[in-house]
PDB file of C-alpha atoms and ligand atoms in Angstrom:
ATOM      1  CA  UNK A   1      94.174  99.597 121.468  1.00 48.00           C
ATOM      2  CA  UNK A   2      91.056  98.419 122.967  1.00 52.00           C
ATOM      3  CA  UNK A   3      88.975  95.304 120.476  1.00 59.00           C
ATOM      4  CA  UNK A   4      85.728  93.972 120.716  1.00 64.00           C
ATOM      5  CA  UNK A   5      85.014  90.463 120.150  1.00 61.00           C
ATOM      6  CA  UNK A   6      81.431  88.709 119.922  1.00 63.00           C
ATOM      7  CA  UNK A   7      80.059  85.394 121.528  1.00 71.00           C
ATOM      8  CA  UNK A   8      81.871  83.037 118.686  1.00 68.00           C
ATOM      9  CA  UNK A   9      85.350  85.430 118.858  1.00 64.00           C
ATOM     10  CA  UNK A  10      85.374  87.043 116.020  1.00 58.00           C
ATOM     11  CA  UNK A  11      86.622  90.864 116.065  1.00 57.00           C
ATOM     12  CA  UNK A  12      83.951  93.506 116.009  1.00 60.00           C
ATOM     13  CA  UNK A  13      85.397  96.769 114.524  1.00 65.00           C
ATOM     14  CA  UNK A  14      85.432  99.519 116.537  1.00 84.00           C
ATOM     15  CA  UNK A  15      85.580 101.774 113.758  1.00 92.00           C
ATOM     16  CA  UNK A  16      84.739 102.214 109.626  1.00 94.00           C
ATOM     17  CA  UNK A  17      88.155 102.239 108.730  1.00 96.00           C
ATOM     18  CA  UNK A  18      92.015 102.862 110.426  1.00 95.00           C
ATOM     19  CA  UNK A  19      94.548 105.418 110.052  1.00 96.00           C
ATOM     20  CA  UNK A  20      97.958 104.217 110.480  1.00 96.00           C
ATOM     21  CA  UNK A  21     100.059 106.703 110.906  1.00 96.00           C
ATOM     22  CA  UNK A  22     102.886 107.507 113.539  1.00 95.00           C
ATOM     23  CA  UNK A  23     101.521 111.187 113.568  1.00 96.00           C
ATOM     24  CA  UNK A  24      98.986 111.968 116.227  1.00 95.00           C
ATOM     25  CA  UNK A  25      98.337 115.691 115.296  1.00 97.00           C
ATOM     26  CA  UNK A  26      97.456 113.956 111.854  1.00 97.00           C
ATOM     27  CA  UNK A  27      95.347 111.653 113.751  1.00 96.00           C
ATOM     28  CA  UNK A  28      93.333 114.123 115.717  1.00 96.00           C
ATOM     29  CA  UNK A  29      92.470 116.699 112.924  1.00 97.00           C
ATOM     30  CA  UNK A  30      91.504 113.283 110.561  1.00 98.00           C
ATOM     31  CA  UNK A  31      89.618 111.931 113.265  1.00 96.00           C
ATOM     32  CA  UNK A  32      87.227 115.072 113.675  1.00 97.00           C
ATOM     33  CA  UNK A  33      86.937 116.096 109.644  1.00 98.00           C
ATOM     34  CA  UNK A  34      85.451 112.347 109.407  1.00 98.00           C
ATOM     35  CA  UNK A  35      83.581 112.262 112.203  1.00 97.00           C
ATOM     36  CA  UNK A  36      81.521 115.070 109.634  1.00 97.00           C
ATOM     37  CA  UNK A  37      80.999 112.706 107.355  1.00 97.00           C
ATOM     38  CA  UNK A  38      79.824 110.272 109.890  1.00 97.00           C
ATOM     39  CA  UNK A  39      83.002 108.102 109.480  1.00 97.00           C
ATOM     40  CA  UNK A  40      84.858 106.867 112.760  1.00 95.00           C
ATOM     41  CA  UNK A  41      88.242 106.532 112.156  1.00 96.00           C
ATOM     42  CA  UNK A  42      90.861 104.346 114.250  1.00 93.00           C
ATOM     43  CA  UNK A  43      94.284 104.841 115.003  1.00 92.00           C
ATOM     44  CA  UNK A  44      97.034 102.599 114.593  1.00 93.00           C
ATOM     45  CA  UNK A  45     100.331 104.830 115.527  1.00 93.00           C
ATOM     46  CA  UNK A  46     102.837 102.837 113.534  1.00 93.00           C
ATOM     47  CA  UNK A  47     105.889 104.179 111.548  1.00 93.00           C
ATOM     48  CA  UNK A  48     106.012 103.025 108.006  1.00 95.00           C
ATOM     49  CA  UNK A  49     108.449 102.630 105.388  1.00 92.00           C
ATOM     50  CA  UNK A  50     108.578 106.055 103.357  1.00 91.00           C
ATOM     51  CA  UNK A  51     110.336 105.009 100.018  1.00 92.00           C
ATOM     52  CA  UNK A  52     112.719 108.298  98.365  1.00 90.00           C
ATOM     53  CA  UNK A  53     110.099 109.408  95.114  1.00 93.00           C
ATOM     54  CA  UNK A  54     109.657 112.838  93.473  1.00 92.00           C
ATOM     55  CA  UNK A  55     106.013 111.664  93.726  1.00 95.00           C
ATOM     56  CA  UNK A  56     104.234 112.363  96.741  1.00 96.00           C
ATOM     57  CA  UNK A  57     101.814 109.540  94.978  1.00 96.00           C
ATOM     58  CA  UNK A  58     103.845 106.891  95.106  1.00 96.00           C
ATOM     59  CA  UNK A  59     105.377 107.716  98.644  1.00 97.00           C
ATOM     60  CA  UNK A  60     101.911 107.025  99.670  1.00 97.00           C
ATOM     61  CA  UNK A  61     100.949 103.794  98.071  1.00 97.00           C
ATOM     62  CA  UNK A  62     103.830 102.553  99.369  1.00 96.00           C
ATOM     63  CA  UNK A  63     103.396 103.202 102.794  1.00 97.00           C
ATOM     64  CA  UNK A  64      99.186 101.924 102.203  1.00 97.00           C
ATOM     65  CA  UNK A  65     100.851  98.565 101.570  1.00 97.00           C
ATOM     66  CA  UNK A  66     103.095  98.572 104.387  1.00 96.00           C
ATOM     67  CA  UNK A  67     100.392  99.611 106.706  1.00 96.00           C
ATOM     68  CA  UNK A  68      98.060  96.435 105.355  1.00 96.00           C
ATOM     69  CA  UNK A  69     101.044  94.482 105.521  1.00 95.00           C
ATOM     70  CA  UNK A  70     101.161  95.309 109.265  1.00 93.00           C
ATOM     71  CA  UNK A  71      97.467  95.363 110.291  1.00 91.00           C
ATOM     72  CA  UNK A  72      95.495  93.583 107.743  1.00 92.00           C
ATOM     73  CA  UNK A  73      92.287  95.833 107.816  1.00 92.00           C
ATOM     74  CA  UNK A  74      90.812  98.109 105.734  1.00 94.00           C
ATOM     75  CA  UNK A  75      92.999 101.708 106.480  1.00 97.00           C
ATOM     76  CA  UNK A  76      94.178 105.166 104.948  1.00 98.00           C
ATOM     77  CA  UNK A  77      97.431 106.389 105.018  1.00 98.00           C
ATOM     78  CA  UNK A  78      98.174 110.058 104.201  1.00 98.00           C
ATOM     79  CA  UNK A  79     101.360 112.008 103.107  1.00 98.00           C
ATOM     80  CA  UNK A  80     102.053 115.743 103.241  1.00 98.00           C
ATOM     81  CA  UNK A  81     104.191 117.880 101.588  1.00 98.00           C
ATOM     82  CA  UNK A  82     104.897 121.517 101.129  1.00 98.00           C
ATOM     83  CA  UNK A  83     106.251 122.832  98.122  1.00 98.00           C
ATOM     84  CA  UNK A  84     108.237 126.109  98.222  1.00 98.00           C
ATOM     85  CA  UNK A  85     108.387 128.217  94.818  1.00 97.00           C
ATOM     86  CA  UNK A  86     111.235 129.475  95.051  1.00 97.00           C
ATOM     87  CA  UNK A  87     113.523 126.518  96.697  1.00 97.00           C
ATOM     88  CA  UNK A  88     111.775 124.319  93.687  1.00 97.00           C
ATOM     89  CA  UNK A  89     109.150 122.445  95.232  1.00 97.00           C
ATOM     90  CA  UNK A  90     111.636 121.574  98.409  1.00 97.00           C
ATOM     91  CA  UNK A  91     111.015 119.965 100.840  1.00 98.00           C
ATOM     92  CA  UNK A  92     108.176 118.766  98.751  1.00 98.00           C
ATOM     93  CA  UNK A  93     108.114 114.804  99.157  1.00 97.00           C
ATOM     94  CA  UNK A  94     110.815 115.323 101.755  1.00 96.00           C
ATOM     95  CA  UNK A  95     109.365 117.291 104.050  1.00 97.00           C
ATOM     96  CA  UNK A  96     109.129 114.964 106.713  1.00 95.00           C
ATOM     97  CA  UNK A  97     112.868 114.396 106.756  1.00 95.00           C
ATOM     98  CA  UNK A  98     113.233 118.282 106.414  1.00 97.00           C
ATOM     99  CA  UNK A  99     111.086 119.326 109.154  1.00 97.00           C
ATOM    100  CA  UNK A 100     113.184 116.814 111.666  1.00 96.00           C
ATOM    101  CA  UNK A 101     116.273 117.888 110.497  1.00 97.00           C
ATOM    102  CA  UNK A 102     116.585 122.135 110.105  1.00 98.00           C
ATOM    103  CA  UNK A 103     112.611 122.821 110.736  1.00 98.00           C
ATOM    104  CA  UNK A 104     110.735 126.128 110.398  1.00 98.00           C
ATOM    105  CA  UNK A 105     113.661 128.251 111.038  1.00 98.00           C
ATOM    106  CA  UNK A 106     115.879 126.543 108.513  1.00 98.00           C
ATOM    107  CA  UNK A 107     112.588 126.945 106.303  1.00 98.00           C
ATOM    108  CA  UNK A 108     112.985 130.549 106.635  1.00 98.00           C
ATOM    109  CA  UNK A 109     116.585 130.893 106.528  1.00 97.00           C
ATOM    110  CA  UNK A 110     116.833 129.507 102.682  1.00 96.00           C
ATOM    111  CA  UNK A 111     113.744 131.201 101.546  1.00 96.00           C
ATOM    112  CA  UNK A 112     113.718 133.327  98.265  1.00 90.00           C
ATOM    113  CA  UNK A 113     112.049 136.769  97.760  1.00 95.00           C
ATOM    114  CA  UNK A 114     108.815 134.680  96.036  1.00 97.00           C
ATOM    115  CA  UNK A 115     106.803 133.063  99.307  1.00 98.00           C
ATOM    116  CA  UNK A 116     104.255 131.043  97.811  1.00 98.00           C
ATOM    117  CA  UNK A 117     104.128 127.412  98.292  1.00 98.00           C
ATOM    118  CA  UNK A 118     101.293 124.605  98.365  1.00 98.00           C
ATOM    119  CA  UNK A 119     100.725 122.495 101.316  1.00 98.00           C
ATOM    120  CA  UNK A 120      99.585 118.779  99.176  1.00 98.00           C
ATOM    121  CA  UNK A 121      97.522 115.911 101.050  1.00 98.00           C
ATOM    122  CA  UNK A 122      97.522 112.534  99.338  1.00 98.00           C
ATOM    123  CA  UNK A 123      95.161 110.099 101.073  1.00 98.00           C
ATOM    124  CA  UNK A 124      95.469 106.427  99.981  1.00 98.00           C
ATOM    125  CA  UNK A 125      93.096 103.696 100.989  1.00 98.00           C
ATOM    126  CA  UNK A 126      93.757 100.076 101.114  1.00 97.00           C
ATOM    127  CA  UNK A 127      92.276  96.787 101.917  1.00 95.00           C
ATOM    128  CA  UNK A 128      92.507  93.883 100.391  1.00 93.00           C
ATOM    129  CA  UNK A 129      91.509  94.048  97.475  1.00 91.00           C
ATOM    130  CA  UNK A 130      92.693  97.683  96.090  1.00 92.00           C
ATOM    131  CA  UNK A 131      93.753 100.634  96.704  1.00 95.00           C
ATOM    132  CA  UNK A 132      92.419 104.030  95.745  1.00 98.00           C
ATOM    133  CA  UNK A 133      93.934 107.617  96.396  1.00 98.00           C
ATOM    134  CA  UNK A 134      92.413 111.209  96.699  1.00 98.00           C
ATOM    135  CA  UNK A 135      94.616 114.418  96.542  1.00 98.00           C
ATOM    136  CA  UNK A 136      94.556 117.569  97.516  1.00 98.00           C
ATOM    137  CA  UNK A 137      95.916 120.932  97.979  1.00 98.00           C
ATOM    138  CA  UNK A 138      96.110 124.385  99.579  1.00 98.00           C
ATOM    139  CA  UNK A 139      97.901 127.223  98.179  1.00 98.00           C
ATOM    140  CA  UNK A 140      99.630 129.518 100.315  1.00 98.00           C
ATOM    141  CA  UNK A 141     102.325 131.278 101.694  1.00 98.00           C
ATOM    142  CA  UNK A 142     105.169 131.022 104.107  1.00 98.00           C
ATOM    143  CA  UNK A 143     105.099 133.786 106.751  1.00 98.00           C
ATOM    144  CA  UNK A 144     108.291 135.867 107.755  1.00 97.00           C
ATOM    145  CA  UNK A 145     108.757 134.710 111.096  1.00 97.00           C
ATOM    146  CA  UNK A 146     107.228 131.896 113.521  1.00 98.00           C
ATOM    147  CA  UNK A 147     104.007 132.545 114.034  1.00 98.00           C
ATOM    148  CA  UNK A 148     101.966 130.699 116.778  1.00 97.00           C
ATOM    149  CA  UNK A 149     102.301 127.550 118.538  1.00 94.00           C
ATOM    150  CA  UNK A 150     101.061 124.328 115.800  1.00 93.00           C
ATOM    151  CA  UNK A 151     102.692 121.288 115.401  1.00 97.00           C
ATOM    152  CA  UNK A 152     104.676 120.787 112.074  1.00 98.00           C
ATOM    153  CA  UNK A 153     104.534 123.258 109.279  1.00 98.00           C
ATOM    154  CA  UNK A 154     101.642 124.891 111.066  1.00 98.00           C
ATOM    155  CA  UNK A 155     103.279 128.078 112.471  1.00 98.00           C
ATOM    156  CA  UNK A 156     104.782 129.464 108.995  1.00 98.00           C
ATOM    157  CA  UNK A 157     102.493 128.168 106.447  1.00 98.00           C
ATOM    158  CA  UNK A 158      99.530 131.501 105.542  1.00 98.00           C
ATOM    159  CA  UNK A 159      96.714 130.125 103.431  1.00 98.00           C
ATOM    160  CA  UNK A 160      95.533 131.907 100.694  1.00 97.00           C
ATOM    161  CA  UNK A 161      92.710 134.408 101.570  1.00 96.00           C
ATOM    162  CA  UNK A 162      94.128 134.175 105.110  1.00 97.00           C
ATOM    163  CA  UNK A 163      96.142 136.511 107.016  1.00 96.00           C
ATOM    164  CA  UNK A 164      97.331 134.171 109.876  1.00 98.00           C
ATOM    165  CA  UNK A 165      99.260 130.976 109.661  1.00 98.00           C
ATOM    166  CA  UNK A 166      97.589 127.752 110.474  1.00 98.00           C
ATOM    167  CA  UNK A 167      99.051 127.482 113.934  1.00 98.00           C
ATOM    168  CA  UNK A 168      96.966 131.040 114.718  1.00 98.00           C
ATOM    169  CA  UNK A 169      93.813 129.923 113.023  1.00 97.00           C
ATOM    170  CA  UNK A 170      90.757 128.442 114.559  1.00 96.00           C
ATOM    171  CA  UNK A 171      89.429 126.900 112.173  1.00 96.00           C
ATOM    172  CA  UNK A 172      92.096 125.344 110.452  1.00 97.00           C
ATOM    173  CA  UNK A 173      91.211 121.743 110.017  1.00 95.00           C
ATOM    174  CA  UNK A 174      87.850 123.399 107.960  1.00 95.00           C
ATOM    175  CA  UNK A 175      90.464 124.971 105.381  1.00 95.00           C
ATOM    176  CA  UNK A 176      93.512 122.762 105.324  1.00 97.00           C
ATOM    177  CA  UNK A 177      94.825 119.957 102.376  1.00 97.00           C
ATOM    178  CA  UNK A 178      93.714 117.550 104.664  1.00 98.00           C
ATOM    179  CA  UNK A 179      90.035 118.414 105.139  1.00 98.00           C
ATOM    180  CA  UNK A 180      90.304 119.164 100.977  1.00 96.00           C
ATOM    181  CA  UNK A 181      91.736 115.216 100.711  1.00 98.00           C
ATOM    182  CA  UNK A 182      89.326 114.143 103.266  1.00 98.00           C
ATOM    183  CA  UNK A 183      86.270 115.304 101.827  1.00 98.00           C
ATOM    184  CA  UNK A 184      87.038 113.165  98.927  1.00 98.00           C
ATOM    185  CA  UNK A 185      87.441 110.202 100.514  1.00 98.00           C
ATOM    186  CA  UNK A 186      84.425 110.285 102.813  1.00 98.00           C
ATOM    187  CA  UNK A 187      82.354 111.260  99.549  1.00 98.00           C
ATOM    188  CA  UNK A 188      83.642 107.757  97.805  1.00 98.00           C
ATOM    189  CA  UNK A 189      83.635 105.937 100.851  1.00 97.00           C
ATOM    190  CA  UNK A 190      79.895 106.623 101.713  1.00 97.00           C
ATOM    191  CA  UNK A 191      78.785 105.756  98.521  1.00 95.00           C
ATOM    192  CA  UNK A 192      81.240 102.195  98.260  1.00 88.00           C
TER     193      UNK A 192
HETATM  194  P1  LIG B   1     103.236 109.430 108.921  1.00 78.67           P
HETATM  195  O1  LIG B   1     104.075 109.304 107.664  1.00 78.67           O
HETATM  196  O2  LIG B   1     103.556 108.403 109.948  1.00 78.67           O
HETATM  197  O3  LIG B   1     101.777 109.525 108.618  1.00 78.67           O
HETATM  198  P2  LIG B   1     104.618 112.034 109.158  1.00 78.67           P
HETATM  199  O4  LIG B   1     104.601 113.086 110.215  1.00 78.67           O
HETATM  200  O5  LIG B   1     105.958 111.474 108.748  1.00 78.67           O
HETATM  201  O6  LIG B   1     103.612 110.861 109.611  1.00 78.67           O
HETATM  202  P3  LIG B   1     104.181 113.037 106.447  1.00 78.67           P
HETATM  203  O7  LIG B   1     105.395 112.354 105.934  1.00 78.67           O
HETATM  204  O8  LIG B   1     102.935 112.889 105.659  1.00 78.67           O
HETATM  205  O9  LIG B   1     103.835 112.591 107.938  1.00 78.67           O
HETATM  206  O10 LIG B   1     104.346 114.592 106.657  1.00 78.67           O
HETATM  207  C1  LIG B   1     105.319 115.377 106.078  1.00 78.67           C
HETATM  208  C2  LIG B   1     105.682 116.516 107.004  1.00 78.67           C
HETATM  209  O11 LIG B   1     104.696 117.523 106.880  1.00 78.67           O
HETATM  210  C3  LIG B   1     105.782 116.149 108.487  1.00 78.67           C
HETATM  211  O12 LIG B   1     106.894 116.828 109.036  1.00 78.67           O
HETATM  212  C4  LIG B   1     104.492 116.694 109.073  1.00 78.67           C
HETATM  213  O13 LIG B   1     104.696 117.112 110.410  1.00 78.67           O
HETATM  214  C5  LIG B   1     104.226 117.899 108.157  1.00 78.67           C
HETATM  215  N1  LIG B   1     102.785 118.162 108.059  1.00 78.67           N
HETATM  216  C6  LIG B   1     101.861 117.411 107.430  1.00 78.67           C
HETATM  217  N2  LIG B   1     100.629 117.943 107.558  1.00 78.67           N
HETATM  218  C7  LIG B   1     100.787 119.063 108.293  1.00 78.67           C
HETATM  219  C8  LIG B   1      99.903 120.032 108.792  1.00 78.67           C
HETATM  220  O14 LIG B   1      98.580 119.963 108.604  1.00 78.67           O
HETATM  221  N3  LIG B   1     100.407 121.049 109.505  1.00 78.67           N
HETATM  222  C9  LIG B   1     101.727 121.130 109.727  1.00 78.67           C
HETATM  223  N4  LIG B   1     102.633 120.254 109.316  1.00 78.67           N
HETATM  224  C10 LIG B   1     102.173 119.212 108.601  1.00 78.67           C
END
């Protein structure tokens, strides 16, 4: 990553704040919803520890400290999950592990007759002082098949009001859990 230094050495920030995350596609899509709000994000790609919680919450908070463990700057973290109705919230907090392990098509192989599901953002700030979080989420539901080419979730996850899944629409990143989270974070962070 490229740094700027001035005349006596001391670190000029390239950016408002950092995202540390080992996701790129999470990267991207944060990187332009902030850019909105006039906020330039970095990127640090770094994996972090993600503790085993029911709560996507906590998941997050943890992996904020890890992050300012690592880089020792003022940074967001975010985790994701989609909750399925009728598999009981699964993958929910797991999804991560999920999606690496039987993906969309194991998605759609154990889904029941009921299809909805929420996609859920959790944002969490840190620096050194505190930590704040901002949530979020989209309601939805999961399509029948693979549908378009997205990275993650994307290609069987239909937002409400929508009749495509995120992978086929355009303007996804102006209707996803992440913008949602986002929003709420550039609206606090502005006015810090
Ligand atoms: P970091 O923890 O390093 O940020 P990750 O990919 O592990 O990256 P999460 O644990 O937050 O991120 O994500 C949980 C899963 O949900 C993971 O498989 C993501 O690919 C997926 N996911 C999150 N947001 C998504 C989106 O907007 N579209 C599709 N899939 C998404």
């Amino acid at each position: 990553m490229q740094r700027s230094y001035d005349s006596q050495g001391n670190r000029i920030p390239d950016w408002d704040v950092a995202f540390v995350t080992s996701n790129v596609n999470k990267y991207e899509e944060a990187e332009k919803i902030l850019a909105e709000f006039g906020i330039k994000l970095g990127h640090w790609q770094r994996d972090l520890i993600e503790i085993q919680d029911d709560s996507l919450r906590k998941i997050a908070v943890q992996k904020a400290q890890d992050a300012y463990n690592q880089i020792e700057e003022p940074l967001i973290v975010e985790d994701d999950g989609l909750f399925i109705d009728s598999l009981s919230g699964f993958p929910g907090p797991f999804s991560s592990y999920v999606f690496k392990t039987i993906g969309n098509n194991g998605i759609l192989k154990m889904i029941g007759d009921n299809r909805d599901a929420q996609f859920v953002s959790i944002i969490v700030f840190r620096d050194a002082h505190s930590y704040t979080s901002f949530e979020s989420s989209v309601t939805g539901t999961i399509s029948k098949n693979i549908q378009g080419e997205g990275w993650g979730y994307d290609p069987i996850f239909v937002p409400e009001n929508q009749k495509k899944t995120y992978a086929e629409l355009a303007e996804k990143n102006k209707l996803s859990h992440r913008y949602e989270s986002l929003k709420k974070f550039a609206n606090w962070f502005n006015n810090k």
